[in-house]
PDB file of C-alpha atoms in Angstrom:
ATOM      1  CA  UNK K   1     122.665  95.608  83.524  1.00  0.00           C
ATOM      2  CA  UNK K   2     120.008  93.387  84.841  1.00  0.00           C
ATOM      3  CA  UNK K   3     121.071  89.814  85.154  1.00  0.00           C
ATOM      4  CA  UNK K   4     117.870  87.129  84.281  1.00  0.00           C
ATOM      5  CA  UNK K   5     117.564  83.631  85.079  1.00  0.00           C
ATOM      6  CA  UNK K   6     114.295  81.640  83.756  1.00  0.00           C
ATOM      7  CA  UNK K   7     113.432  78.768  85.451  1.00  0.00           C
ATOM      8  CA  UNK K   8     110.392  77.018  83.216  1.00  0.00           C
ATOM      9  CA  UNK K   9     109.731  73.048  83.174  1.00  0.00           C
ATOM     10  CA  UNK K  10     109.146  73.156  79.531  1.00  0.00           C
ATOM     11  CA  UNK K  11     111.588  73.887  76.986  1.00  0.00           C
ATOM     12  CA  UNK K  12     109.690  76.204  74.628  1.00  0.00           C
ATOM     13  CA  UNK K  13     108.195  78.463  77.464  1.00  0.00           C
ATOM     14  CA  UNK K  14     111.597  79.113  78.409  1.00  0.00           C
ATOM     15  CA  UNK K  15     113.075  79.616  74.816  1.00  0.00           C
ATOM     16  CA  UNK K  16     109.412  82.069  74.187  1.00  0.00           C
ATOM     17  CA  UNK K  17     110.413  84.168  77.858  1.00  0.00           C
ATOM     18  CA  UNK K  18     113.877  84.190  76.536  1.00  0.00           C
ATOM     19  CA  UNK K  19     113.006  85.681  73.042  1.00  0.00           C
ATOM     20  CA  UNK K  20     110.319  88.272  74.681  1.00  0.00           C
ATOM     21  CA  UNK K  21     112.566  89.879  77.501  1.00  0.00           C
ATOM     22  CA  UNK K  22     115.686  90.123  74.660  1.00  0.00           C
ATOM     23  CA  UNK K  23     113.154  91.608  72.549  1.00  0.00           C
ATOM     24  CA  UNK K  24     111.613  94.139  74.871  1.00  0.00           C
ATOM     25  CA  UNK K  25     113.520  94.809  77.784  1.00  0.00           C
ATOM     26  CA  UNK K  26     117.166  96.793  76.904  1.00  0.00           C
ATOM     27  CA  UNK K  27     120.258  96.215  79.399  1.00  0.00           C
ATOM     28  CA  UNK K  28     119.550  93.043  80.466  1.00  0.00           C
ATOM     29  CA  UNK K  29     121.678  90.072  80.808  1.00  0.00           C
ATOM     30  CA  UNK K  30     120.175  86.504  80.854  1.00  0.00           C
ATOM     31  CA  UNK K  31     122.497  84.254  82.545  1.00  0.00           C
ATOM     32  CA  UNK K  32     120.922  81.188  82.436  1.00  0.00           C
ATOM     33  CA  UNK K  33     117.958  78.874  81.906  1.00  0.00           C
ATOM     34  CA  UNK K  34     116.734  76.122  84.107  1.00  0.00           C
ATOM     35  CA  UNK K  35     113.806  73.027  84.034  1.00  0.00           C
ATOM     36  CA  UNK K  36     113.355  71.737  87.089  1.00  0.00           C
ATOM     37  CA  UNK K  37     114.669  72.808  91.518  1.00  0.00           C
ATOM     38  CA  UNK K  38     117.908  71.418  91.467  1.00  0.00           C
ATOM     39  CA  UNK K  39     118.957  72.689  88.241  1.00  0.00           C
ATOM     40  CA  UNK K  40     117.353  76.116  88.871  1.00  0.00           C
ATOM     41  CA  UNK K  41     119.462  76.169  92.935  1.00  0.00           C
ATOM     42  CA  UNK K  42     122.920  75.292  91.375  1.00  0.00           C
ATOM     43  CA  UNK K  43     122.220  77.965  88.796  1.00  0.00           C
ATOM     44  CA  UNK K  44     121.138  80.764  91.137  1.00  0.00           C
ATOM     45  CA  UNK K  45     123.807  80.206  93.356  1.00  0.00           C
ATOM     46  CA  UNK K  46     126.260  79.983  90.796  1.00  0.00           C
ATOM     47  CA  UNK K  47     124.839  83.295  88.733  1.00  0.00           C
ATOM     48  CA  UNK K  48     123.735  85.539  91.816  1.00  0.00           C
ATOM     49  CA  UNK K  49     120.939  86.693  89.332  1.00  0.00           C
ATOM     50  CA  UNK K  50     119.422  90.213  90.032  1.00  0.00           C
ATOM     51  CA  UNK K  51     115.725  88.676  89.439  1.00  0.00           C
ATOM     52  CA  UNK K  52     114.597  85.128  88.727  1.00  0.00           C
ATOM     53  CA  UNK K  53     111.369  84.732  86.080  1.00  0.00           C
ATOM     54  CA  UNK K  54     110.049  81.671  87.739  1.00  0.00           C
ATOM     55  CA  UNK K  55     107.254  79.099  87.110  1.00  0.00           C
ATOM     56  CA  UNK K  56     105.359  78.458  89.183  1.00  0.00           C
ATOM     57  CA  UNK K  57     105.089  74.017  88.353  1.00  0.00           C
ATOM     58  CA  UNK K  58     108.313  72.818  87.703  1.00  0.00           C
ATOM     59  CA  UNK K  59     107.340  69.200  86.851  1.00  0.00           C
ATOM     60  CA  UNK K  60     106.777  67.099  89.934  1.00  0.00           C
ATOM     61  CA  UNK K  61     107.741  69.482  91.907  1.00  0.00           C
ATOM     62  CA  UNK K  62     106.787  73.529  92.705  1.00  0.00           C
ATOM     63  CA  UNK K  63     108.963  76.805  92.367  1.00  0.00           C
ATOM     64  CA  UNK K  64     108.000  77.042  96.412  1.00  0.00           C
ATOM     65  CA  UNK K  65     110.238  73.990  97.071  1.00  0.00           C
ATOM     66  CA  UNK K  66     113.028  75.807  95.293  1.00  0.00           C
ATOM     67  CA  UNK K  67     112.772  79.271  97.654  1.00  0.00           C
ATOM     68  CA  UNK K  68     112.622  77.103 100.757  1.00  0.00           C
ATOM     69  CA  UNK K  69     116.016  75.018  99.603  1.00  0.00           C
ATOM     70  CA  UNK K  70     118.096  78.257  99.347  1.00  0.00           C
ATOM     71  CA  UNK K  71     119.694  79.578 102.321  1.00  0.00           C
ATOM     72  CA  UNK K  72     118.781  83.110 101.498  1.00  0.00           C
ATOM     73  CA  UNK K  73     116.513  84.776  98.639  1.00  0.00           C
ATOM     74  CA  UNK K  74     118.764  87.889  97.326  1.00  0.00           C
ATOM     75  CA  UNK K  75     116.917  88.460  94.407  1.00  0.00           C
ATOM     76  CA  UNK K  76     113.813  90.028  93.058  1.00  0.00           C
ATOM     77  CA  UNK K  77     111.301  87.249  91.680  1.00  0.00           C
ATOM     78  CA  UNK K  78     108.432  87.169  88.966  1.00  0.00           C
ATOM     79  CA  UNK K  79     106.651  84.554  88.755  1.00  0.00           C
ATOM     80  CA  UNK K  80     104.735  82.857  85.874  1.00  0.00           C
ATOM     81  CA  UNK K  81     101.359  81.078  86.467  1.00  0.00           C
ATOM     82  CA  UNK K  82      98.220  79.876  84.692  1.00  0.00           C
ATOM     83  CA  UNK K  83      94.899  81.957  86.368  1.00  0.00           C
ATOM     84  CA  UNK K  84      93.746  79.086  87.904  1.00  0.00           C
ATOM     85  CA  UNK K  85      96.647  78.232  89.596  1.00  0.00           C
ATOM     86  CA  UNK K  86      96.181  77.452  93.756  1.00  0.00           C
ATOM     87  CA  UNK K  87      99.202  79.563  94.798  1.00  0.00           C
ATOM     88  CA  UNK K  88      97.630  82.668  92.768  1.00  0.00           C
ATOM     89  CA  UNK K  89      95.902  84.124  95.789  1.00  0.00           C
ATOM     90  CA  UNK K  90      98.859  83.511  98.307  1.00  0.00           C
ATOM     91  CA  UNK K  91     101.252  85.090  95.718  1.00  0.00           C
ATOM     92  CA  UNK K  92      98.555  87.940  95.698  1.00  0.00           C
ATOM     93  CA  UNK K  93      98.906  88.197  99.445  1.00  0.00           C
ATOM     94  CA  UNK K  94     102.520  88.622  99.247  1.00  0.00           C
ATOM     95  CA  UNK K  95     102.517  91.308  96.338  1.00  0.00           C
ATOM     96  CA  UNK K  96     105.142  89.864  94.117  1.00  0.00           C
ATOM     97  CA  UNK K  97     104.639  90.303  90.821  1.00  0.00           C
ATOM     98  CA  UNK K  98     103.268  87.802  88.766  1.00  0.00           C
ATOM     99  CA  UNK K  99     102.278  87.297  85.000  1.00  0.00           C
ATOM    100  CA  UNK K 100      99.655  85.011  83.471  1.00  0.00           C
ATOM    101  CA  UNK K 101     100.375  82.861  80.575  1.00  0.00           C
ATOM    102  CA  UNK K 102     100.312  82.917  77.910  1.00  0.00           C
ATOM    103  CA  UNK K 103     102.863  86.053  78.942  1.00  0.00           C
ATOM    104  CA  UNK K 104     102.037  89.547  77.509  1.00  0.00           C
ATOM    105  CA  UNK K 105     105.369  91.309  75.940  1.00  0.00           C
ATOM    106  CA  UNK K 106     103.965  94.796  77.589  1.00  0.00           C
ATOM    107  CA  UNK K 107     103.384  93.378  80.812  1.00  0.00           C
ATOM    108  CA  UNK K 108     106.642  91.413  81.443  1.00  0.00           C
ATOM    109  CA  UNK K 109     108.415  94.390  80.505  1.00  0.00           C
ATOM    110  CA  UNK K 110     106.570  96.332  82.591  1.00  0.00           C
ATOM    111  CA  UNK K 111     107.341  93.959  85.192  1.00  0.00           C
ATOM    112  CA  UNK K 112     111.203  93.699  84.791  1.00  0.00           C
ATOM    113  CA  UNK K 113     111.233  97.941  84.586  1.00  0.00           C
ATOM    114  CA  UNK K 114     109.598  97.976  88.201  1.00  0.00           C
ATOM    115  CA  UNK K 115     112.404  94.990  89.377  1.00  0.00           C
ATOM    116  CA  UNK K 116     114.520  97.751  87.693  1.00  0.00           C
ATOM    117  CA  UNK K 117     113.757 100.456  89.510  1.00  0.00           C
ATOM    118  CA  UNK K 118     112.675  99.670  93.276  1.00  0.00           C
ATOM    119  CA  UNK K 119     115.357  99.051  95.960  1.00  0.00           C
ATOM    120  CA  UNK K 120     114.128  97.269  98.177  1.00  0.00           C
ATOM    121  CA  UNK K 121     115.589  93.562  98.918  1.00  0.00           C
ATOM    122  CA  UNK K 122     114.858  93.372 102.799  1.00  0.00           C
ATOM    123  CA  UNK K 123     111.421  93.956 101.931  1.00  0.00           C
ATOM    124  CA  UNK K 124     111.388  91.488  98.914  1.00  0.00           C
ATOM    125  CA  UNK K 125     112.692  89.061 101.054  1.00  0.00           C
ATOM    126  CA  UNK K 126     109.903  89.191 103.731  1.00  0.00           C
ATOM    127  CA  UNK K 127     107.423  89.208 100.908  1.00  0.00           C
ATOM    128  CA  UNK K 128     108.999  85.520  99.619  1.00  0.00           C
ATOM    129  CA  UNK K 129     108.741  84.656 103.677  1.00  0.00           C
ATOM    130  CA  UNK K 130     104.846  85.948 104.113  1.00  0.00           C
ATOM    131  CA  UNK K 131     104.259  83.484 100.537  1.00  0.00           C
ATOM    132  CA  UNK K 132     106.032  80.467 102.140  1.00  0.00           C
ATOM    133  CA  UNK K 133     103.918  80.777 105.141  1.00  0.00           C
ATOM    134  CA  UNK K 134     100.953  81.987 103.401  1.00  0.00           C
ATOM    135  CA  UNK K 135     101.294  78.654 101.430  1.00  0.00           C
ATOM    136  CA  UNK K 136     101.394  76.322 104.527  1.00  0.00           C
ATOM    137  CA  UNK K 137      98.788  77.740 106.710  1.00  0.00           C
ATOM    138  CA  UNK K 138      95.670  76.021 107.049  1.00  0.00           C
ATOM    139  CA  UNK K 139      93.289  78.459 107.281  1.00  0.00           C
ATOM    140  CA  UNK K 140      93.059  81.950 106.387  1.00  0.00           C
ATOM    141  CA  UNK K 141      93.354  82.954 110.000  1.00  0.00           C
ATOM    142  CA  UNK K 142      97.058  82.673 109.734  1.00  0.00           C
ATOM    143  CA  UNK K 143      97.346  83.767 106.351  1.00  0.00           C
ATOM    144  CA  UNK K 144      99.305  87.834 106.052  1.00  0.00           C
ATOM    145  CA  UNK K 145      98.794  90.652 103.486  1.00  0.00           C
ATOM    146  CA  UNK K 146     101.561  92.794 102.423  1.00  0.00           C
ATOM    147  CA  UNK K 147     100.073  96.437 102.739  1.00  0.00           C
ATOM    148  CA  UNK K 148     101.750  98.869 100.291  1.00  0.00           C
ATOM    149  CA  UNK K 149     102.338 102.159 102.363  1.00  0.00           C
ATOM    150  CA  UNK K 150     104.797 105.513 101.134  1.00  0.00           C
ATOM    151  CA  UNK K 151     108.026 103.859 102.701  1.00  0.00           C
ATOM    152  CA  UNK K 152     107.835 100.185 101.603  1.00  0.00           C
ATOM    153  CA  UNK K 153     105.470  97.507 103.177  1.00  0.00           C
ATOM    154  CA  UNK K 154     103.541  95.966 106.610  1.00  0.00           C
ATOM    155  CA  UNK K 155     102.915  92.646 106.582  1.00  0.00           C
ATOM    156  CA  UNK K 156      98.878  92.095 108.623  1.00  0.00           C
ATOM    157  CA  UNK K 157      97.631  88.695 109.775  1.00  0.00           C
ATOM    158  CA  UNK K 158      94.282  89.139 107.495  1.00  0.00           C
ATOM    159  CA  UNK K 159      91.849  88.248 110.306  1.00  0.00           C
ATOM    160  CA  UNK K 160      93.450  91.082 112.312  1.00  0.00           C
ATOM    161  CA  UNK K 161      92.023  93.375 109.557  1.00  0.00           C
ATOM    162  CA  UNK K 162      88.678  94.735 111.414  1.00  0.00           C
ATOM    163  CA  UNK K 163      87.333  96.517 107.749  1.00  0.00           C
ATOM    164  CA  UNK K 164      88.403  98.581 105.032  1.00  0.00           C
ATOM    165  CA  UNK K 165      87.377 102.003 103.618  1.00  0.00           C
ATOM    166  CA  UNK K 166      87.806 103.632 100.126  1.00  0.00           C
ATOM    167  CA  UNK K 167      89.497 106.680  99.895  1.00  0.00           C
ATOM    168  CA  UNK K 168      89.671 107.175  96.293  1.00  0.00           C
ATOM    169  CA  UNK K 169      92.572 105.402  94.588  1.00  0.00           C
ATOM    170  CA  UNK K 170      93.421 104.864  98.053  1.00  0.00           C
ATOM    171  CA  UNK K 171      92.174 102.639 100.751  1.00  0.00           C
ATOM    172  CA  UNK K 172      92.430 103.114 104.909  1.00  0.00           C
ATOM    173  CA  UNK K 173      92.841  99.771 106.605  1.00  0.00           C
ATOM    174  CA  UNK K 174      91.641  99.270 110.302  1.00  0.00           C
ATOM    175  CA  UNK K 175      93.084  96.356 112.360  1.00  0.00           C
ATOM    176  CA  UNK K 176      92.636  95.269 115.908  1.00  0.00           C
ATOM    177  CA  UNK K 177      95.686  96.598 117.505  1.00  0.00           C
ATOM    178  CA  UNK K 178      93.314 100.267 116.813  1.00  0.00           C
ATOM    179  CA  UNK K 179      95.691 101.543 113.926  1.00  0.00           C
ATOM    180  CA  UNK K 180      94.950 102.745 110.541  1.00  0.00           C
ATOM    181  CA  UNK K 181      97.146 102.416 108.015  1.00  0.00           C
ATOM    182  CA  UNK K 182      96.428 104.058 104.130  1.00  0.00           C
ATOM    183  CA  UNK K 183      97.434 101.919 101.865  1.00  0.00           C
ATOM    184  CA  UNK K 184      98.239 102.692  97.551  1.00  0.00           C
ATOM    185  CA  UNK K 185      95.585 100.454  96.043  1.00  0.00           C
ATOM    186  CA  UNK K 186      91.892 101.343  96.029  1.00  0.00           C
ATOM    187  CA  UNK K 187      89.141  98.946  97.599  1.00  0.00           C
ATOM    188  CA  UNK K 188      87.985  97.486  94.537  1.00  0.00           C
ATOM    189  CA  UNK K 189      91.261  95.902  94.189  1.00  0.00           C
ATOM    190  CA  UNK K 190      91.166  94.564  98.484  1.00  0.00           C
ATOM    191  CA  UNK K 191      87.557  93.070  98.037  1.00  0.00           C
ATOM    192  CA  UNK K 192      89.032  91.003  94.690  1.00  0.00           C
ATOM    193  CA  UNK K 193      91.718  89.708  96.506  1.00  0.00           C
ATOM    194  CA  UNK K 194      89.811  89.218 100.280  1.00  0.00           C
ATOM    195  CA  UNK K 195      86.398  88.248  99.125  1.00  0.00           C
ATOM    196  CA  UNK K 196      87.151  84.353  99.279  1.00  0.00           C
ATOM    197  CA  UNK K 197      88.542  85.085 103.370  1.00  0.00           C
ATOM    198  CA  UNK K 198      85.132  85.937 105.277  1.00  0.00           C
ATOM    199  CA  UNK K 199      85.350  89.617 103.746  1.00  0.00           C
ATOM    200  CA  UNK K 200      82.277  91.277 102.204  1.00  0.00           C
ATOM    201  CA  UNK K 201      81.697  94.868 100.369  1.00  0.00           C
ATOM    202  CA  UNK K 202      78.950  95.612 102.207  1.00  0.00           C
ATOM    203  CA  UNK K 203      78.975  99.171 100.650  1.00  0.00           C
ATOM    204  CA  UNK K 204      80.826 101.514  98.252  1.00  0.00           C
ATOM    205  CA  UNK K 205      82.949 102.699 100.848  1.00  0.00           C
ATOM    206  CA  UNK K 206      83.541  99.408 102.774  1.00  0.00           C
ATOM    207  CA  UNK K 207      84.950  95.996 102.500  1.00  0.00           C
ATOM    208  CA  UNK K 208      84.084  94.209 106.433  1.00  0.00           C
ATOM    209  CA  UNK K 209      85.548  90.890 108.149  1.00  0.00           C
ATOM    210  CA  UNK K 210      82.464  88.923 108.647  1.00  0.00           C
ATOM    211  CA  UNK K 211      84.180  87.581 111.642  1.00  0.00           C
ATOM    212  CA  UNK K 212      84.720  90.992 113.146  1.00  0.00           C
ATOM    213  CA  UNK K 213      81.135  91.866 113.243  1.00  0.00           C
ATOM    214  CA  UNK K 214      79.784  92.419 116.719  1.00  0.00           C
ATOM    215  CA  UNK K 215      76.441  92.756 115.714  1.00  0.00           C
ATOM    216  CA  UNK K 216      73.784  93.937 112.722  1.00  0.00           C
ATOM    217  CA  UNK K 217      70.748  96.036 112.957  1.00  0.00           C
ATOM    218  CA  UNK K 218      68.119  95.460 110.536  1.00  0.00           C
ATOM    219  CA  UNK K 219      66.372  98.763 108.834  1.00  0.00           C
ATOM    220  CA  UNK K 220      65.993  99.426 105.061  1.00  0.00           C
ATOM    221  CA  UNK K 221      69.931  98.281 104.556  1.00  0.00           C
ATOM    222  CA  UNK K 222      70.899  97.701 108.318  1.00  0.00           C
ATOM    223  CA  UNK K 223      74.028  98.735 109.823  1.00  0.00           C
ATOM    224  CA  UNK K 224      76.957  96.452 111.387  1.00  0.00           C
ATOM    225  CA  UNK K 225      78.501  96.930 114.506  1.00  0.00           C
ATOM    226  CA  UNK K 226      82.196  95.686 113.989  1.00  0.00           C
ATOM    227  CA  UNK K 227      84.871  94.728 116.834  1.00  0.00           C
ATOM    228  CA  UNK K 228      86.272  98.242 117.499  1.00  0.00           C
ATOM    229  CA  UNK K 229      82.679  99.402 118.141  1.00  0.00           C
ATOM    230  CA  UNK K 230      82.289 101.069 114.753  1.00  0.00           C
ATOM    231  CA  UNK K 231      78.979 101.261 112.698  1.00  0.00           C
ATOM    232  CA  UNK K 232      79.041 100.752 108.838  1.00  0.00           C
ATOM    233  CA  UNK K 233      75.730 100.840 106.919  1.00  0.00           C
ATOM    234  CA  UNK K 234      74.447  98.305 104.758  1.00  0.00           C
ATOM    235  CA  UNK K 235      73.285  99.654 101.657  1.00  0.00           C
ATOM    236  CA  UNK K 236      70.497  98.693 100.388  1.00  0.00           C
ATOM    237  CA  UNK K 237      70.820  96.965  97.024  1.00  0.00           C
ATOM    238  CA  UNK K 238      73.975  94.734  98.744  1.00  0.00           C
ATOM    239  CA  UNK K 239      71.634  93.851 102.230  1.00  0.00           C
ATOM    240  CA  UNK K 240      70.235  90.585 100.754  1.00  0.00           C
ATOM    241  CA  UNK K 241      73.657  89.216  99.586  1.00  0.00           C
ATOM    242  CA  UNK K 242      75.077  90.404 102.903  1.00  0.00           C
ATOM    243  CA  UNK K 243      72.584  88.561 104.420  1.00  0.00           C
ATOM    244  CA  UNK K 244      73.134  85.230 102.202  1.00  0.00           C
ATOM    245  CA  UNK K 245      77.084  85.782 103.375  1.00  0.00           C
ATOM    246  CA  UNK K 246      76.321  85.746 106.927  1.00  0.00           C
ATOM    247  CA  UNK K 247      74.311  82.763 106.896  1.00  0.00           C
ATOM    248  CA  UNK K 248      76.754  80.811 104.810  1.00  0.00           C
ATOM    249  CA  UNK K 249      79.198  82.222 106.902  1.00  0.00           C
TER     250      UNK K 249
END
């Protein structure tokens, strides 16, 4: 059995995520309910909870303060945020799970049957770490990305990511150390959540780090030279917005 603890700032969002996980998710045990970070600490440490839903604001203070006040995060964590949240992209980074309120019954149980069924803590717990840090970097440069691959996950400094290609519901990542890495989501998926870091889709096939260009060769669409000496094409119904990027850029 599953043991839940909701931390939530206000007192009917926790009572509505209480009522929607007994109602759609079986075996589970909710141990307790918290409002605010010292509250929610005494009651994870007291509980050992198997995943914590957590918001995201907890009054004047943020569910990030909480992870960095316990001495160790053994637990799997969802967390609940509004879409235009600041932390949404960092928690994007990090790939833990996250729901948007108002909270979907489908999707959080969809969410708590995945907690369910992966093992994998010491990966969990370096995803919470690449958040934290995520969270207090100043610029993107030192910003990671948690790459999905077939036996858990790589953490990549972002600007060390050269380009990516599609490979149907797949996508093969190129960084500067020269590897490759094929990763389980598809590129659509890598230019939503890269697009506000210097990244650009400069064709079907290819998402490129504007800062990793070496060079660009005008013709009907152009081609880019990137850091590792490859060429990509420019296609040519993207080479004017490509264009606009670089100059902004």
């Amino acid at each position: 059995m599953l043991k839940i603890v909701i931390v939530d700032d206000e007192f009917k969002s926790r009572e509505l995520v209480k009522v929607l996980l007994q109602s759609c998710c079986p075996d589970i045990d909710i141990v307790g309910l918290a409002g605010n970070v010292k509250d929610s600490i005494a009651l994870i440490k007291n509980t050992s909870p198997d995943l914590v839903l957590l918001d995201v604001e907890l009054g004047v203070e943020t569910s990030f303060n909480l992870l960095q006040q316990l001495p160790a995060i053994s637990f799997d964590i969802i967390f609940t945020t509004a879409h235009s949240h600041y932390a949404l992209q960092a928690i994007k980074f990090s790939a833990i799970d996250y729901l948007l309120k108002p909270i979907d019954p489908q999707e959080l149980k969809q969410a708590v049957e995945k907690v369910r069924a992966r093992q994998e803590q010491v990966y969990f717990s370096k995803k919470v770490n690449v958040l934290l840090q995520n969270l207090q970097a100043t610029t993107s440069i030192q910003q990671k990305v948690a790459l999905p691959t077939s036996d858990g996950y790589i953490f990549v400094p972002i600007d060390e990511i050269i380009y990516c290609e599609a490979d149907g519901a797949y996508t093969t990542i190129f960084t500067q150390d020269g590897s490759k890495r094929l990763v389980s989501k598809n590129i659509k998926e890598y230019e939503a959540m890269l697009e506000s870091n210097h990244f650009f889709r400069v064709h079907n096939s290819y998402l490129i780090n504007l800062n990793r260009i070496t060079k660009y060769v005008k013709g009907e669409g152009g081609y880019v030279v990137m850091s590792n000496q490859t060429s990509i094409d420019v296609s040519k119904r993207r080479k004017d917005a490509f264009l606009a990027a670089i100059a902004r850029h």
